[in-house]
Short mmCIF file of C-alpha atoms in Angstrom, two decimals:
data_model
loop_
_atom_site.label_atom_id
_atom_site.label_comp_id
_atom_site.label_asym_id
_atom_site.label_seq_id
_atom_site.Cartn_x
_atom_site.Cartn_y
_atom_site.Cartn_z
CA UNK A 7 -34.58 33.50 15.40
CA UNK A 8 -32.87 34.69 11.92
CA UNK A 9 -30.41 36.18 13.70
CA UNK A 10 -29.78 33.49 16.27
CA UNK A 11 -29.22 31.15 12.78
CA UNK A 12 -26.76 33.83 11.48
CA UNK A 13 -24.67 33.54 14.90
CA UNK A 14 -24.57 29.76 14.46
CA UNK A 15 -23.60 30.00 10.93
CA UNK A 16 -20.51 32.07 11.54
CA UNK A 17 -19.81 30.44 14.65
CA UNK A 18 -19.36 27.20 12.56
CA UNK A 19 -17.65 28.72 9.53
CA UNK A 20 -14.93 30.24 12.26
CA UNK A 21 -14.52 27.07 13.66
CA UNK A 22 -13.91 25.48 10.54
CA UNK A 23 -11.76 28.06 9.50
CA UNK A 24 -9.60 27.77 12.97
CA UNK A 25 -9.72 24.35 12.50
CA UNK A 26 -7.93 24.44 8.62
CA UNK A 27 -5.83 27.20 10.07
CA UNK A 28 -4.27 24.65 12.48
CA UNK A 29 -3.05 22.80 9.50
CA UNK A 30 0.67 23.51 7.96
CA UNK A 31 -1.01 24.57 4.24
CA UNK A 32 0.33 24.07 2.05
CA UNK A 33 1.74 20.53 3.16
CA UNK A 34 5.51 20.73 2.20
CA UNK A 35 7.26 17.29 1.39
CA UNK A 36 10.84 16.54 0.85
CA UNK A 37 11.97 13.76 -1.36
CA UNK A 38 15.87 13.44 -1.70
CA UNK A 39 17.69 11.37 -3.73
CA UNK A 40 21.03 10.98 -6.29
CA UNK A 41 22.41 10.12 -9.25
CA UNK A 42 24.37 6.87 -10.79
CA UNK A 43 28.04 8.18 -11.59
CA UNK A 44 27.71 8.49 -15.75
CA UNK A 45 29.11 11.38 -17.15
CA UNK A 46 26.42 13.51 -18.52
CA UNK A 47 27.38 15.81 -21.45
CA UNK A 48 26.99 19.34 -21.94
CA UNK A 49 23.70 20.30 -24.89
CA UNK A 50 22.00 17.64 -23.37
CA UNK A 51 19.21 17.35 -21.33
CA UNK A 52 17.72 15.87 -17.88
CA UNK A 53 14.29 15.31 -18.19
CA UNK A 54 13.01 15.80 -13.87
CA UNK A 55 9.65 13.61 -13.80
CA UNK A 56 7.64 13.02 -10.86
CA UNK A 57 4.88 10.81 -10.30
CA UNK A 58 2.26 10.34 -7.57
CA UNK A 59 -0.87 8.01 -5.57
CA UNK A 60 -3.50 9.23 -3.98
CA UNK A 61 -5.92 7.94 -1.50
CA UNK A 62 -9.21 9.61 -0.01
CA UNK A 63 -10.76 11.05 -3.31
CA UNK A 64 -14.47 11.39 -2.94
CA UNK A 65 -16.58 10.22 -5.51
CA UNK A 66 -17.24 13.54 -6.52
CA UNK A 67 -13.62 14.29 -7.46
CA UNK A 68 -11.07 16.61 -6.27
CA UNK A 69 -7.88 18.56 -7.63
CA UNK A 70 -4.27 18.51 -5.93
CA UNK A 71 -2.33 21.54 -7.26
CA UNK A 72 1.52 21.17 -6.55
CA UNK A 73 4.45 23.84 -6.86
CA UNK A 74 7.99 22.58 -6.14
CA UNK A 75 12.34 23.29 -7.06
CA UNK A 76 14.53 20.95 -7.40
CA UNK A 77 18.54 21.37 -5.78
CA UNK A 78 21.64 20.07 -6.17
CA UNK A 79 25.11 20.96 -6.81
CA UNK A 80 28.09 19.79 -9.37
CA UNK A 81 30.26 22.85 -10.83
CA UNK A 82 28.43 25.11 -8.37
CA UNK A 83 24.88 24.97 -6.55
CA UNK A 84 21.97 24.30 -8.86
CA UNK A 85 18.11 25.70 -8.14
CA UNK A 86 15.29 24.24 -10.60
CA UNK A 87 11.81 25.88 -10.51
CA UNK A 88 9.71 23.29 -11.98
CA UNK A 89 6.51 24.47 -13.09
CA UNK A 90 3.40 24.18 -11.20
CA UNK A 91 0.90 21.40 -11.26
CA UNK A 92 -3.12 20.78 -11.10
CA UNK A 93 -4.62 17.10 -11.60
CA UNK A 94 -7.98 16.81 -11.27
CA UNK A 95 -9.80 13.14 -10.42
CA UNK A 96 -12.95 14.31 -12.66
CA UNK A 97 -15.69 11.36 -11.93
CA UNK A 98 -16.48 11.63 -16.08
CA UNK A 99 -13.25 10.93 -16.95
CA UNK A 100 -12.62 7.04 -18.86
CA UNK A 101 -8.90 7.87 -19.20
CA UNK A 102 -6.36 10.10 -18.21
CA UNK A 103 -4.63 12.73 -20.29
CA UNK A 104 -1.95 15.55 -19.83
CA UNK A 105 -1.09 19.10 -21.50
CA UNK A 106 1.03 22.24 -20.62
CA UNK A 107 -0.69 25.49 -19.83
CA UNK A 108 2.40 27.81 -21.25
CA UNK A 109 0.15 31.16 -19.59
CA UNK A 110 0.21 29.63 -16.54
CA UNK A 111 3.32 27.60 -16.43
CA UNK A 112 1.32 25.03 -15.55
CA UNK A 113 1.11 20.47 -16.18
CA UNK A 114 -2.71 19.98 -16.35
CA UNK A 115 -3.66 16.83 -15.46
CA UNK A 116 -7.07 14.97 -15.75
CA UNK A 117 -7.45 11.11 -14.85
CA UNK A 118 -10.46 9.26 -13.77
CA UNK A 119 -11.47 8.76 -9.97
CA UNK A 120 -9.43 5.38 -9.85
CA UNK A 121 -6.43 6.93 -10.44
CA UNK A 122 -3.75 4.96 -11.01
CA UNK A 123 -0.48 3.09 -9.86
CA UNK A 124 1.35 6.00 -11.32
CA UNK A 125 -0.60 9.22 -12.40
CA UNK A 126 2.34 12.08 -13.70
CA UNK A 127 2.96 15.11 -10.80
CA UNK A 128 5.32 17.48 -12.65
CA UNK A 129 8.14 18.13 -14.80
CA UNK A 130 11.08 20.20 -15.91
CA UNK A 131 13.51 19.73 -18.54
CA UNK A 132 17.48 21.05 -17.44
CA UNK A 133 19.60 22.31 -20.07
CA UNK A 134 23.29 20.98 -19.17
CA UNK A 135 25.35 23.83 -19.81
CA UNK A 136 29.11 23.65 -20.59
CA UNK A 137 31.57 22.91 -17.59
CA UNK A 138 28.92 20.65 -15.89
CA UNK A 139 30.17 17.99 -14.08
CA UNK A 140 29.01 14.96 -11.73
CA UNK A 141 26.62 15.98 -9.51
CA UNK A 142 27.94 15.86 -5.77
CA UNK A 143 25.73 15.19 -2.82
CA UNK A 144 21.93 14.59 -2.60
CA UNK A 145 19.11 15.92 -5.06
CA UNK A 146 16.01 17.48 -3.37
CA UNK A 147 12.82 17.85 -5.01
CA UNK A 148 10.78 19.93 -2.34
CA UNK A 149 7.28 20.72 -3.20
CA UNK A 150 4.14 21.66 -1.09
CA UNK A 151 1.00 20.19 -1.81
CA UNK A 152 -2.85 21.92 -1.55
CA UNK A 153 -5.93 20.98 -2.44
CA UNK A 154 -10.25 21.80 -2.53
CA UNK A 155 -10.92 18.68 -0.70
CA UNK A 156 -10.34 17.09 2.85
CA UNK A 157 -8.83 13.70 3.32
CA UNK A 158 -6.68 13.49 0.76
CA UNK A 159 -3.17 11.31 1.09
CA UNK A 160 -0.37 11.37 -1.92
CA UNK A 161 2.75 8.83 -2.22
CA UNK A 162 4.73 10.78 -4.52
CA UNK A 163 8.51 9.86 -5.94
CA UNK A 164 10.82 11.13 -8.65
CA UNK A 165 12.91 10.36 -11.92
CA UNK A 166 15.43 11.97 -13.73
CA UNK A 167 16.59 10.66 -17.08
CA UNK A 168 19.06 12.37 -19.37
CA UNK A 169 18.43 12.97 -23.29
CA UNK A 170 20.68 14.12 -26.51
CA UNK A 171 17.60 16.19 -27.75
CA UNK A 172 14.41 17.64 -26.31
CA UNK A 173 11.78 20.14 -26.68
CA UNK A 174 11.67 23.00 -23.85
CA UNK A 175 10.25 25.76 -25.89
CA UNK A 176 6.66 23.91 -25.65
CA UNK A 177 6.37 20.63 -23.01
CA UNK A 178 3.10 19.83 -25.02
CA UNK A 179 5.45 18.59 -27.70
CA UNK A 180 7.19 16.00 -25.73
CA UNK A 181 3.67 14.17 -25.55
CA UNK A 182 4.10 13.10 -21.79
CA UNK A 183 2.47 10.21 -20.68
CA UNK A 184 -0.12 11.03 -18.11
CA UNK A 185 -0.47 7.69 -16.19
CA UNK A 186 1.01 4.05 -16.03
CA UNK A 187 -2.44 2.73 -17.08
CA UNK A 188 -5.51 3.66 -18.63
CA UNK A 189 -3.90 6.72 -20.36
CA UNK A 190 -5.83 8.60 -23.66
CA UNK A 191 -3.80 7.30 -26.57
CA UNK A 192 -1.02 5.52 -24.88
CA UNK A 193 -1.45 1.38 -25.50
CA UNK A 194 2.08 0.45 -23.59
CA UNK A 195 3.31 -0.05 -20.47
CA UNK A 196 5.70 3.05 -20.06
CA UNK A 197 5.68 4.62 -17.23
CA UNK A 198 3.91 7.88 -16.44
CA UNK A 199 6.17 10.79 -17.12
CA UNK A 200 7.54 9.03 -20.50
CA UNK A 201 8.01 11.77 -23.04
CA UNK A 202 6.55 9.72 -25.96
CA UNK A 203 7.91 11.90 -28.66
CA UNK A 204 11.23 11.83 -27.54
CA UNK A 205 12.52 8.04 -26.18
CA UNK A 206 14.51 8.20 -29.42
CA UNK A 207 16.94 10.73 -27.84
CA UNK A 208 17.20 9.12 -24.13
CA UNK A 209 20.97 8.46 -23.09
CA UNK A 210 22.62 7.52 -19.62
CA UNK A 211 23.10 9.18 -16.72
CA UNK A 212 21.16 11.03 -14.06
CA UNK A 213 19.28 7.99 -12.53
CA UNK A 214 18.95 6.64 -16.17
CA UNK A 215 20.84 3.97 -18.26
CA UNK A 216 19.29 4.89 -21.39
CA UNK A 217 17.66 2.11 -23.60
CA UNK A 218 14.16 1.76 -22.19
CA UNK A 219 14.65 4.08 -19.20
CA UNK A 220 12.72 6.79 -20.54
CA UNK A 221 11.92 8.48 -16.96
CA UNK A 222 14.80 7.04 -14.76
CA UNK A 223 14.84 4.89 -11.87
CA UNK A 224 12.78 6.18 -8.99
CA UNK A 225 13.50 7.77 -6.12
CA UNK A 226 11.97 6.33 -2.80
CA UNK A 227 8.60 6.79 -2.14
CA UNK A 228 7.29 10.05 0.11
CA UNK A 229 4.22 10.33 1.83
CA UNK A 230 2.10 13.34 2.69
CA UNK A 231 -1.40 14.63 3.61
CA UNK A 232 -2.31 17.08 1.58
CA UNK A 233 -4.13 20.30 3.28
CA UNK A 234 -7.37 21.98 2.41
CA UNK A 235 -7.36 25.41 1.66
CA UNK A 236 -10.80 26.13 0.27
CA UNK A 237 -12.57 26.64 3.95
CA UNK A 238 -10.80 29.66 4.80
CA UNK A 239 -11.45 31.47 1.09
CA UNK A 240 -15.34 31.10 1.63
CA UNK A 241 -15.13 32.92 4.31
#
């Protein structure tokens, strides 16, 4: 009989495991976009923010993780590794916060189960270097998405806005706003992604017009299910 259970019980995990297998994991998404046509300056920088939805989080909470590059090309083809990102919907969370793991080049993100209309996915910061020009063509943010729960759904899009000064020797001093609303510390309305420490510096260009753009205008809006990959690693 014990063994006849112990069949069953692998029988099931296999399935299961078959069954995530059949899944693309991680779930890759594309989101492509451009810039407005202001010059942008050499010694400055473009501040890549990305910001996400989600739908399907269990009352118990989940975590998305996220690694992704950014392309495009002006005075010759342009790759940008962004670093990695975790958020975790923790149900004992009252507000969301951010910070930057430098050992693991990685955003860590915590916001409550609800979420919200705008919770901050990654960034990078882009040092313009001398003899950089408009940028021709599209720019791709491609990223793949995993996470330790089933059902999950993100809506994810992009800004990029362009500043005189920055900080890219630690991200944690930028003071990046983790969410549109119900952020720890954060009493406005700027949007997630908003390097608080910095909107002093912000300029045109990229998909900015300086002023009060502190992220850029978004990108459309892409939409993915994110894959499980927890099933297989019991196993």
């Amino acid at each position: 009989m014990k063994q006849s259970s112990v069949i069953v019980l692998i029988s099931t995990a296999l399935l299961l495991a078959s069954s995530a297998a059949a899944q693309t994991c991680p779930s890759s998404s594309t989101n492509i976009s451009n810039f407005n046509g202001t010059p942008i300056q050499p010694n400055s920088y473009i501040w890549f923010n990305a910001n996400f939805t989600a739908s399907g989080i269990p009352s118990t909470g989940a975590t998305i993780s996220f690694t992704s590059t950014i392309t495009f090309t002006t005075d010759q083809p342009y790759i940008v590794n962004v670093p990695n990102a975790q958020i975790t919907f923790d149900p004992n969370a009252t507000c969301a916060s951010t910070s930057f793991d430098t050992a693991s080049n990685t955003w860590m993100t915590t916001v409550p189960l609800a979420g919200s209309d705008e919770i901050f996915l990654a960034g990078v910061a882009f040092p313009v270097p001398v003899g950089f020009s408009r940028v021709n063509g599209p720019v791709t943010w491609q990223g793949s998405f995993t996470s330790n729960t089933a059902g999950i759904s993100v809506a994810w899009k992009w800004g990029a806005a362009v500043y005189s000064a920055f900080n890219i020797a630690d991200y944690n001093m930028l003071k990046v706003k983790p969410t549109h609303t119900q952020a720890c510390g954060y009493q406005n309305s700027d949007h997630a992604g908003t390097p608080e420490a910095f909107k002093a510096f912000v300029v045109g260009g990229a998909r900015g017009g300086g002023g009060s753009n502190w992220t850029g205008s978004w990108s459309g809006t892409t939409g993915v299910s994110v894959c499980v990959t927890s099933v297989i690693e019991l196993l």
